[in-house]
mmCIF file of C-alpha atoms and ligand atoms in Angstrom:
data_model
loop_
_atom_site.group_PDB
_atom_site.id
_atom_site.type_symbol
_atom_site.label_atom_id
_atom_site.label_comp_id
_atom_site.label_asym_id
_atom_site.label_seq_id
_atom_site.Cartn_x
_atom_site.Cartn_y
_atom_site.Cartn_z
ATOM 1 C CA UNK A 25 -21.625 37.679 101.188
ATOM 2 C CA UNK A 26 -21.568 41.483 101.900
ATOM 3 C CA UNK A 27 -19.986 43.093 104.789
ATOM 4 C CA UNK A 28 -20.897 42.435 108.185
ATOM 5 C CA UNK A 29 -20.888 44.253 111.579
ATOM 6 C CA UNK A 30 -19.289 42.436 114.507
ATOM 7 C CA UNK A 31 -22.118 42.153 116.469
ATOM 8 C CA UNK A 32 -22.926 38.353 115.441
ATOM 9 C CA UNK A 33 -19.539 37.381 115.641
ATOM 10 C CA UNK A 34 -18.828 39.173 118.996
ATOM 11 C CA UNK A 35 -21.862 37.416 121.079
ATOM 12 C CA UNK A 36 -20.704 34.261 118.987
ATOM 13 C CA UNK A 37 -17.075 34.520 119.725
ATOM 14 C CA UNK A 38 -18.024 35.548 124.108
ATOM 15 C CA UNK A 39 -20.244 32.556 124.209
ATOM 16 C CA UNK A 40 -18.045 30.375 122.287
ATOM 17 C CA UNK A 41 -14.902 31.034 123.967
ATOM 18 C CA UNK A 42 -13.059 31.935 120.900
ATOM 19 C CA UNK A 43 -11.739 35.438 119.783
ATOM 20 C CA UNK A 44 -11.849 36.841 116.231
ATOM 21 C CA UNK A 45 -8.673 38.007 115.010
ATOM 22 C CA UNK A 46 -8.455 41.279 113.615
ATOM 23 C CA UNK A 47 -6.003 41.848 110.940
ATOM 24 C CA UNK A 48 -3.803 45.148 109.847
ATOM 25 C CA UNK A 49 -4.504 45.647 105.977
ATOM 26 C CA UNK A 50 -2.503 48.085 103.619
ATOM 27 C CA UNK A 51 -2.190 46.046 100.023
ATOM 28 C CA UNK A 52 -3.293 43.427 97.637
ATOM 29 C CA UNK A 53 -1.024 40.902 98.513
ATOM 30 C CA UNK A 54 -1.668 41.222 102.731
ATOM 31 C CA UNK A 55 -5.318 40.672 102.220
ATOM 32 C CA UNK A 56 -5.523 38.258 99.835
ATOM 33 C CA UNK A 57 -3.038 35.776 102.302
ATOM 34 C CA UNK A 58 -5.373 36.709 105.351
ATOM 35 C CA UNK A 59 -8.841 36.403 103.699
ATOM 36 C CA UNK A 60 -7.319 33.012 101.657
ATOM 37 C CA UNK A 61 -6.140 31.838 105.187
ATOM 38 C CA UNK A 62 -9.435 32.567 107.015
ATOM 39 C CA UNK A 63 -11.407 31.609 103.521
ATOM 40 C CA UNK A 64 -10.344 28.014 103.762
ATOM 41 C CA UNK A 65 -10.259 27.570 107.895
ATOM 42 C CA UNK A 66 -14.063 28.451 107.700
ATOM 43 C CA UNK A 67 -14.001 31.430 110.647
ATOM 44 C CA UNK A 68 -14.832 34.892 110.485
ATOM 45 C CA UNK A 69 -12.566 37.359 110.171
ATOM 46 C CA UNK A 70 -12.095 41.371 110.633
ATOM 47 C CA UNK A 71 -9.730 43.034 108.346
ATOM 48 C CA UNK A 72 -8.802 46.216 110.180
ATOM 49 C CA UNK A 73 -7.430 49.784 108.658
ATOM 50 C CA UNK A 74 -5.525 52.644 109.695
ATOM 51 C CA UNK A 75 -5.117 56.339 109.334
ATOM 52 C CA UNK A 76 -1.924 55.101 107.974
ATOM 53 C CA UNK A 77 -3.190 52.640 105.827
ATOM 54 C CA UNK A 78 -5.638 55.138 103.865
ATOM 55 C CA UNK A 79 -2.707 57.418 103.480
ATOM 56 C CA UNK A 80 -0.663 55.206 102.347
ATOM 57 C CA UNK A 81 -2.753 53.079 100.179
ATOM 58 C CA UNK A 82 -6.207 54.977 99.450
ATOM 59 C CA UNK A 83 -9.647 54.754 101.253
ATOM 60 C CA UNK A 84 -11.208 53.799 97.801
ATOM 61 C CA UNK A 85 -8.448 50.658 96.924
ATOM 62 C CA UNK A 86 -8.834 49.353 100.186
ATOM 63 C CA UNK A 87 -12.743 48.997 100.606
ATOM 64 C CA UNK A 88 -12.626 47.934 96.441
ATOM 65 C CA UNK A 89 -9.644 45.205 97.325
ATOM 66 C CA UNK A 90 -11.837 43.804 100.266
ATOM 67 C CA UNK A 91 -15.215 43.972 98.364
ATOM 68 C CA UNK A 92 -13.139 41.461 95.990
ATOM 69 C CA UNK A 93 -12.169 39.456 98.849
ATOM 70 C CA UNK A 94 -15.729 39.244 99.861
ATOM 71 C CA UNK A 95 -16.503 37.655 96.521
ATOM 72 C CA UNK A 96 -13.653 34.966 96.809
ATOM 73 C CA UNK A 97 -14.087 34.199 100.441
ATOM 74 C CA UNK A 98 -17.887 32.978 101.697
ATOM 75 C CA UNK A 99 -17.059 33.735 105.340
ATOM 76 C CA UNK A 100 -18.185 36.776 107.333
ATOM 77 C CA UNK A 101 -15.555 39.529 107.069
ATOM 78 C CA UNK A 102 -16.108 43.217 108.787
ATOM 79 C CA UNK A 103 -14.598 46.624 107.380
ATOM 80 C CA UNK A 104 -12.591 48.067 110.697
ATOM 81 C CA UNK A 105 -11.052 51.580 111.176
ATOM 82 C CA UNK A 106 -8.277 51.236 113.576
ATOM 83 C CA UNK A 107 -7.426 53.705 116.222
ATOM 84 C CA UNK A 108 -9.651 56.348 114.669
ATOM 85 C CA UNK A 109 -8.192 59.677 116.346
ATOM 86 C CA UNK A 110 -11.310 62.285 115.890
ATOM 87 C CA UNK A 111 -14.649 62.389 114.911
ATOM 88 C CA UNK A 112 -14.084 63.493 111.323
ATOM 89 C CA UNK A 113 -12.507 60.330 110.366
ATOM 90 C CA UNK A 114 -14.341 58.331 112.035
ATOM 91 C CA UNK A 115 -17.741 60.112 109.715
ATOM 92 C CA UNK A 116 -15.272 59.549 106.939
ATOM 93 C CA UNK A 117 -15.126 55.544 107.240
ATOM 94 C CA UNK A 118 -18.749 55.323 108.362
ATOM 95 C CA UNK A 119 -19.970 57.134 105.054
ATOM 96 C CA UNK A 120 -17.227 55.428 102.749
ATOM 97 C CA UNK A 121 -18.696 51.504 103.583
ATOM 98 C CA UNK A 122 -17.309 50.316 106.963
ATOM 99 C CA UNK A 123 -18.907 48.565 109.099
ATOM 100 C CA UNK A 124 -17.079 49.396 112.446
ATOM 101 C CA UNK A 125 -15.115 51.919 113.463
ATOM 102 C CA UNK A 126 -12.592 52.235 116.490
ATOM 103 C CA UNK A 127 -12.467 55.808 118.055
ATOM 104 C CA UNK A 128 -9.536 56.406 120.547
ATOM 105 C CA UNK A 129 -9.557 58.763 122.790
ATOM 106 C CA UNK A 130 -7.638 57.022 125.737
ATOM 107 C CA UNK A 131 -5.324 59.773 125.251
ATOM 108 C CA UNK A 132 -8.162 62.236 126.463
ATOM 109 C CA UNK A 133 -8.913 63.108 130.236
ATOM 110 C CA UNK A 134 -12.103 60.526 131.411
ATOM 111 C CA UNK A 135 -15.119 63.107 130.622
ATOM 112 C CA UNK A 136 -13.486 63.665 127.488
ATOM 113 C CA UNK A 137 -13.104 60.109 125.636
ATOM 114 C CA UNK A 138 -16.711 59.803 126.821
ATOM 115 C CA UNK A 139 -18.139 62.710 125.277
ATOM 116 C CA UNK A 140 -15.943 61.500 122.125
ATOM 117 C CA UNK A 141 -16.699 58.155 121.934
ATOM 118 C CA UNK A 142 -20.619 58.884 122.651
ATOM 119 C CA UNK A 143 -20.457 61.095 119.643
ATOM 120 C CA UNK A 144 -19.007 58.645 117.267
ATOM 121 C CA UNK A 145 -21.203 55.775 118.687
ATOM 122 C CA UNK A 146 -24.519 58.064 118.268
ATOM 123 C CA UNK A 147 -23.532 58.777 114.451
ATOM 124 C CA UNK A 148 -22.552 55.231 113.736
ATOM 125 C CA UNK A 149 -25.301 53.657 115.179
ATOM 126 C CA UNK A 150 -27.654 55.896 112.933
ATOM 127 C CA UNK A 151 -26.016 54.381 110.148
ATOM 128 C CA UNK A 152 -26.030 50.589 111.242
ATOM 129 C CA UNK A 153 -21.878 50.731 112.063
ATOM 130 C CA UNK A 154 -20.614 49.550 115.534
ATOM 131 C CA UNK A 155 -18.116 51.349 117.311
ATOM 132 C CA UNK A 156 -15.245 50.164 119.627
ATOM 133 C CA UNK A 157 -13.485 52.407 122.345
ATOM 134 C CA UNK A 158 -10.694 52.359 124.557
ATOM 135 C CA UNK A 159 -9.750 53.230 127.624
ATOM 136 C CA UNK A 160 -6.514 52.740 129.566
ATOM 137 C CA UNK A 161 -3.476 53.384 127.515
ATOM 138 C CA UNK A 162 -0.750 50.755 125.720
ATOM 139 C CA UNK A 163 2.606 51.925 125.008
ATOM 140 C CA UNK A 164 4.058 51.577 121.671
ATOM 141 C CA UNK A 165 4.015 53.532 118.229
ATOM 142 C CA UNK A 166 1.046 53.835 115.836
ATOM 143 C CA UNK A 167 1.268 56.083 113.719
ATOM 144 C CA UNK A 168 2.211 59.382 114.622
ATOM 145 C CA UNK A 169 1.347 58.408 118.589
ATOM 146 C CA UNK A 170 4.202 57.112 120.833
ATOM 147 C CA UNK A 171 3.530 56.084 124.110
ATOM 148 C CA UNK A 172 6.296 55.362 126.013
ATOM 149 C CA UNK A 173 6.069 52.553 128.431
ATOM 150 C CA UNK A 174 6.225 54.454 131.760
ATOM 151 C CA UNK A 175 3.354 56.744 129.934
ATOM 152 C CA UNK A 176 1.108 53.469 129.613
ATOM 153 C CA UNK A 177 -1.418 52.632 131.890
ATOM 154 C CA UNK A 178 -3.629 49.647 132.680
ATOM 155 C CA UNK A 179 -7.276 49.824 132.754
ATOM 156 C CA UNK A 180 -9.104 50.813 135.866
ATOM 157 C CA UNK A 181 -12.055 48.095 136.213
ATOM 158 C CA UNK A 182 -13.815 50.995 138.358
ATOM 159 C CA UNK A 183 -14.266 53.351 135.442
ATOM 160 C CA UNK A 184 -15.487 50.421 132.445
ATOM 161 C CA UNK A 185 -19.135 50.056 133.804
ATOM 162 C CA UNK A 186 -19.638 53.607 133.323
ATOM 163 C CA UNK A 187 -18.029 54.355 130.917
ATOM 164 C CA UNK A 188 -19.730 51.604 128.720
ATOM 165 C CA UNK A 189 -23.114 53.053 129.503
ATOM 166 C CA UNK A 190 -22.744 56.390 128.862
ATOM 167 C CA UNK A 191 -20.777 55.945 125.569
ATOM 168 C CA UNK A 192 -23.417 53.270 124.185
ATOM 169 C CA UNK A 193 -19.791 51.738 122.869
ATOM 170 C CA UNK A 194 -20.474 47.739 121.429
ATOM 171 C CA UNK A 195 -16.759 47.082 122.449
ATOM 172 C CA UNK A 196 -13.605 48.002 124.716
ATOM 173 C CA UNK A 197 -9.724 47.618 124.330
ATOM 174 C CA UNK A 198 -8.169 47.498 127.410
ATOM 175 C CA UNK A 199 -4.946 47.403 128.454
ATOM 176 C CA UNK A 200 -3.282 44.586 130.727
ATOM 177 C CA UNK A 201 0.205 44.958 129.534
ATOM 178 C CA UNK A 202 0.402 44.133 126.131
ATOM 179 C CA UNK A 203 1.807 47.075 123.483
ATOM 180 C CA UNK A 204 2.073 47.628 119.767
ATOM 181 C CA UNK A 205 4.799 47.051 117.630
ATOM 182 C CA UNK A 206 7.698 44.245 117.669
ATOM 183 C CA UNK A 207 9.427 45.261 121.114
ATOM 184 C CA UNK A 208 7.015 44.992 123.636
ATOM 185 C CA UNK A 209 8.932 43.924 126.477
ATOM 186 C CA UNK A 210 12.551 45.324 127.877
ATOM 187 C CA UNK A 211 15.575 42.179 126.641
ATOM 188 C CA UNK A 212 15.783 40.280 130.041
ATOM 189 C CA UNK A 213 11.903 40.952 131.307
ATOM 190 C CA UNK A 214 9.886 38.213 131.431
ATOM 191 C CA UNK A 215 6.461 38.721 129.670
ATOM 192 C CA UNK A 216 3.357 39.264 131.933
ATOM 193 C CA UNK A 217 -0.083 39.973 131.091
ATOM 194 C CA UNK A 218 -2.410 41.600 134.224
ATOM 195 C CA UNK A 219 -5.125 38.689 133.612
ATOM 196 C CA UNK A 220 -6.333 39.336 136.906
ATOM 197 C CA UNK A 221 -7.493 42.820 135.620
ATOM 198 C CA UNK A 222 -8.651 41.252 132.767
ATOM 199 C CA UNK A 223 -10.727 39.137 135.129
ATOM 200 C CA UNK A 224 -12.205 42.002 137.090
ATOM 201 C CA UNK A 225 -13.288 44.016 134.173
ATOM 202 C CA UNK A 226 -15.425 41.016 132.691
ATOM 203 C CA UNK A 227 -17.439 40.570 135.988
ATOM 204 C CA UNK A 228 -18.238 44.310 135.574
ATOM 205 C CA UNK A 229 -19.556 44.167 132.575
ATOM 206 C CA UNK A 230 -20.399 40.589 131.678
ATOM 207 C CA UNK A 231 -21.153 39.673 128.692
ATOM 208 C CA UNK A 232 -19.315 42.340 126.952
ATOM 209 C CA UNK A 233 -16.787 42.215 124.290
ATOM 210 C CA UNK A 234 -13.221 43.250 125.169
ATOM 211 C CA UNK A 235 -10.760 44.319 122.812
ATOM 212 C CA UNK A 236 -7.088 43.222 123.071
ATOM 213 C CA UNK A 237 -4.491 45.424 121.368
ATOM 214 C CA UNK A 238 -0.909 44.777 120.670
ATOM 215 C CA UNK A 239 -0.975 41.193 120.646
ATOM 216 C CA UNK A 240 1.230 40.143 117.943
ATOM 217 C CA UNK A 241 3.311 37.353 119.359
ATOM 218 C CA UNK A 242 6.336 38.072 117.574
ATOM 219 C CA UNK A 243 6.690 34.966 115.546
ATOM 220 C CA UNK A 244 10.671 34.148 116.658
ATOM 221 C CA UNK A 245 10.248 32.135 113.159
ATOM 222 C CA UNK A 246 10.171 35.159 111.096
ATOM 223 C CA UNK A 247 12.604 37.244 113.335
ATOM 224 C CA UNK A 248 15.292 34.670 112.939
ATOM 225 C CA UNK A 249 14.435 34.646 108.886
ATOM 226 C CA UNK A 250 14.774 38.311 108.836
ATOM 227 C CA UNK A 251 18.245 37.847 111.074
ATOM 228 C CA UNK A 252 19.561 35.789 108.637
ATOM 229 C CA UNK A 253 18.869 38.031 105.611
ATOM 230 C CA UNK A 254 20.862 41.226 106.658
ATOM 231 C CA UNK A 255 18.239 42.485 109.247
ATOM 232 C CA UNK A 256 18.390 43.793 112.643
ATOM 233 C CA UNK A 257 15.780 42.799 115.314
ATOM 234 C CA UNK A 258 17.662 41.445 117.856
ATOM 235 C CA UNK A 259 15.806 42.742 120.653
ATOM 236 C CA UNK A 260 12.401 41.899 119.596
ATOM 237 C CA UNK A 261 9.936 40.102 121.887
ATOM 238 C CA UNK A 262 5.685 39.418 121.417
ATOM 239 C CA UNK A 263 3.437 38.164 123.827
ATOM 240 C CA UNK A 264 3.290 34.459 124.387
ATOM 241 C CA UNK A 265 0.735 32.593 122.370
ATOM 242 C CA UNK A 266 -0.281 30.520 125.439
ATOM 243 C CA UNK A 267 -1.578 33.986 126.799
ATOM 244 C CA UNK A 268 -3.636 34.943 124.240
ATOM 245 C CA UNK A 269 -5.246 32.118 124.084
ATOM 246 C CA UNK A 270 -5.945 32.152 127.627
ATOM 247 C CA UNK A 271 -7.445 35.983 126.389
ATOM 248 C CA UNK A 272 -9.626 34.534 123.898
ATOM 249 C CA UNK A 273 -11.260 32.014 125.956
ATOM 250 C CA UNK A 274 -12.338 34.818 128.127
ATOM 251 C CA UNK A 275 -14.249 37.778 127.352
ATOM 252 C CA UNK A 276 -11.892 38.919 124.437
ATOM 253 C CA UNK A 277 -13.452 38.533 121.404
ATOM 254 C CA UNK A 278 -11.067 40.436 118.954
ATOM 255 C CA UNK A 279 -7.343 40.271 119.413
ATOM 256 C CA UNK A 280 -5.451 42.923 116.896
ATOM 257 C CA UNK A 281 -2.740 41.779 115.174
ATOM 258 C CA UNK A 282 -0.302 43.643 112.806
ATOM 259 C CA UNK A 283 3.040 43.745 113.419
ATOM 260 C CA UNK A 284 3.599 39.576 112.938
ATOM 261 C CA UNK A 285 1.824 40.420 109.149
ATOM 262 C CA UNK A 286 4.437 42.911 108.976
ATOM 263 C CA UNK A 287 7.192 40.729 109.864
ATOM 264 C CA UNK A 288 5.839 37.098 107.936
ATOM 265 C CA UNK A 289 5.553 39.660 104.523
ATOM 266 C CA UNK A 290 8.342 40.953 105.160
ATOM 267 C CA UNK A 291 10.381 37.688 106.198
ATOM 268 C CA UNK A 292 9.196 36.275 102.543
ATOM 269 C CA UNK A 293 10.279 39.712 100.360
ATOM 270 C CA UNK A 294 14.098 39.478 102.157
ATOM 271 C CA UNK A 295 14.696 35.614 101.712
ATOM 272 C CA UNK A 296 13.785 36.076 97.892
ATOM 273 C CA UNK A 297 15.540 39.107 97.345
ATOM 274 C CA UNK A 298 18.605 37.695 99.754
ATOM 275 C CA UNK A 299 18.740 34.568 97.783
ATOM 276 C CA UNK A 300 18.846 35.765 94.339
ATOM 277 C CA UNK A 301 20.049 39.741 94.165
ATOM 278 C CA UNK A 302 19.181 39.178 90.727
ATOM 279 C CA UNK A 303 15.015 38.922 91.021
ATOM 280 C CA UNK A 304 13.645 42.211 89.904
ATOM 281 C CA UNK A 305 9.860 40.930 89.187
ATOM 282 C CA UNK A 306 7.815 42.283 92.518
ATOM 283 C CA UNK A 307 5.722 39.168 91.661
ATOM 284 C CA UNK A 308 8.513 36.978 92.573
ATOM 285 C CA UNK A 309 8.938 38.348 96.417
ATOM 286 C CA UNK A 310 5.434 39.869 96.810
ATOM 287 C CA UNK A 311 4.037 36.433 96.460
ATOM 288 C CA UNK A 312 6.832 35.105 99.410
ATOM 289 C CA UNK A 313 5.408 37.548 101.493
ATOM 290 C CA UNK A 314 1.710 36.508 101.033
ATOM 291 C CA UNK A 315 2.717 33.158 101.130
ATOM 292 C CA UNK A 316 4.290 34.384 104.865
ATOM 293 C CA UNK A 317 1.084 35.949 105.904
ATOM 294 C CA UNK A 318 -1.531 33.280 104.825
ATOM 295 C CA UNK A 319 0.467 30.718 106.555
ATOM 296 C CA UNK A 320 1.017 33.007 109.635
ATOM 297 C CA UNK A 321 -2.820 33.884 109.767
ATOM 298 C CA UNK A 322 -3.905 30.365 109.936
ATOM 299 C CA UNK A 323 -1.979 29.548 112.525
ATOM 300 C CA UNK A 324 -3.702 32.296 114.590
ATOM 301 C CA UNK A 325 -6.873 31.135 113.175
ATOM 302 C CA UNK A 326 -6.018 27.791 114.442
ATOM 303 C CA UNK A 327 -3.411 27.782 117.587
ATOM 304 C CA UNK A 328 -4.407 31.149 119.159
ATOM 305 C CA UNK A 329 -7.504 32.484 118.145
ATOM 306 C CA UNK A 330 -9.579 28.945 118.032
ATOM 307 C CA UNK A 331 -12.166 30.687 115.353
ATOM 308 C CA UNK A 332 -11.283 27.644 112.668
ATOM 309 C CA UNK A 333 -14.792 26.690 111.423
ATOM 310 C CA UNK A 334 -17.147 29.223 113.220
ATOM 311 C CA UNK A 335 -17.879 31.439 110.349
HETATM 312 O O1 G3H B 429 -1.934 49.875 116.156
HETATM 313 C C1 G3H B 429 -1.487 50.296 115.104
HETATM 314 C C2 G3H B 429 -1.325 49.409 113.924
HETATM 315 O O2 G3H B 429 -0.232 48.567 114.078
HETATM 316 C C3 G3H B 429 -1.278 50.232 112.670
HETATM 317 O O3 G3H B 429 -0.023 50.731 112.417
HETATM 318 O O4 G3H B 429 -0.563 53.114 111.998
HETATM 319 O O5 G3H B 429 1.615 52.131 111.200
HETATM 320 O O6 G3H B 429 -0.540 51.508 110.093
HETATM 321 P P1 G3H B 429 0.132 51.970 111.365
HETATM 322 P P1 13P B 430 0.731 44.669 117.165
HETATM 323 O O1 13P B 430 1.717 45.753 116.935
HETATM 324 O O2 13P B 430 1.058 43.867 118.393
HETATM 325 O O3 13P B 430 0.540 43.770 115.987
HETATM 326 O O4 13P B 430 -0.695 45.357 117.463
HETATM 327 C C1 13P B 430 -1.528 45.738 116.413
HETATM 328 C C2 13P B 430 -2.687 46.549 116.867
HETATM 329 O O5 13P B 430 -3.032 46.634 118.020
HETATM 330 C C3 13P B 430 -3.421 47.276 115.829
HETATM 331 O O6 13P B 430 -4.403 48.094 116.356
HETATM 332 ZN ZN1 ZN B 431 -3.878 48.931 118.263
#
């Protein structure tokens, strides 16, 4: 199977009540666990990539490592840039073979991510790419962005309607509280998602897909592994999996999802490398760590995303 758009699986997903889950790829060994995972659970799957990720890793390895994962997996799998920051490389995934592209400009003033986004969307859709959009801002790091959480603000359900329209977007992240990265909420706070804005957004524009960033979950399985082998994340909380699957029975249809393939790789790579100081073949910990991620990914697939066997 070739590369797909998320248009199918979107309308699929909203009328389903299921959510896609949209995975953070930078190597071999991370993609071949997710796409194995998603392979044999049937369901359809977006493998998502960064500015980061093409810096670190190269546009070309990337789309040729995930045209070989189309050949071992027979499930519908779409090419995503993540967080696209401008217009230039947004062009830059479009012409190099992906198949959607994020632009953010939630940083931008209202008139500005709209004249953005509306640019991006008119060039992508020329080319057969979809194109998803944000608005509303999440705290948290990626990349070179840091948004601290007094700097982070929810969505305003008054401003999606139009901003949907004029844009021509095919999907919107929003934020209701969630954040990127592994400490999303203070030590002590209890975790809260603003569902009721959530709510309010999908009557405005119903039957739209909604976007849901920063929703790793923080698996405490791999924190404690990671504890154990000489690291430090004492502090770190997710959101709870009963709330994101709450999200994806709504009108979320993708929920992003990095920072638990982070920690599940690199959970695996410290236990081998704890265990025996002596291993020095990258084999021997690089497969841990995709052992880590495929596991992790079909538990998504299966507890939180509920998108086993709809591919
Ligand atoms: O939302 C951002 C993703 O977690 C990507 O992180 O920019 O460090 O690759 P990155
Ligand atoms: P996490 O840091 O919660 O995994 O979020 C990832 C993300 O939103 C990528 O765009
Ligand atoms: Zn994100």
């Amino acid at each position: 199977m070739s590369l797909v758009t998320t248009k199918e699986m979107f309308r699929k997903a909203y009328d389903g009540g299921y959510a896609v889950g949209a995975f953070n790829v930078n190597n071999m060994e991370i993609i071949q666990g997710i796409t194995e995972a998603a392979g044999e659970l049937r369901s359809p799957l977006i493998l998502q990539v960064s500015a980061g990720a093409r810096k670190y890793a190269n546009h070309t390895y990337l789309t040729g490592l995930v045209e070989a994962a189309l050949i071992e997996n027979d499930i519908p799998i779409a090419l995503h840039l993540d967080h696209g920051a401008d217009f230039e490389i947004c062009r830059s995934c479009i012409d190099g073979g992906f198949t959607s592209v994020m632009i953010d400009a939630s940083r931008l003033p209202f008139e500005e991510n709209i004249a953005l986004t509306r640019q991006v969307a008119e060039y992508a859709h020329e080319r057969g790419v979809v194109v998803e959009a944000e608005l509303g801002q999440l705290s948290g790091v990626e990349d070179d962005v840091n948004v601290s959480a007094e700097d982070a603000a929810y969505t305003h359900p008054d401003e999606v309607e139009e901003f949907v329209s004029r844009t021509g977007v095919d999907s919107l992240a929003i934020a209701i509280g969630t954040s990127h990265g592994a400490f999303k909420f203070k030590p002590g706070q209890k975790p809260q998602l603003r569902f009721d804005i959530l709510e309010e957004i999908a009557r405005r524009i119903p039957g739209f897909p909604i976007v849901l960033h920063g929703a790793s979950s923080v698996s405490p399985e791999y924190v404690k592994i990671i504890q154990e082998n000489g690291g430090n994340l004492a502090d770190a909380i997710g959101i709870p999996e009963d709330m994101l699957r709450q999200a994806a029975k709504s009108a979320v249809c993708k929920i992003n999802i990095d920072s638990d393939l982070r920690l599940a790789m690199t959970a695996g790579v410290r236990q081998v490398l704890y265990n025996d100081p002596s291993v020095f073949d990258p084999r021997e910990y690089l497969k841990a760590g995709r052992a880590n991620v495929k596991a992790l990914v079909a538990h998504k697939i299966v507890n939180v995303l509920g998108s086993n066997g709809k591919a």
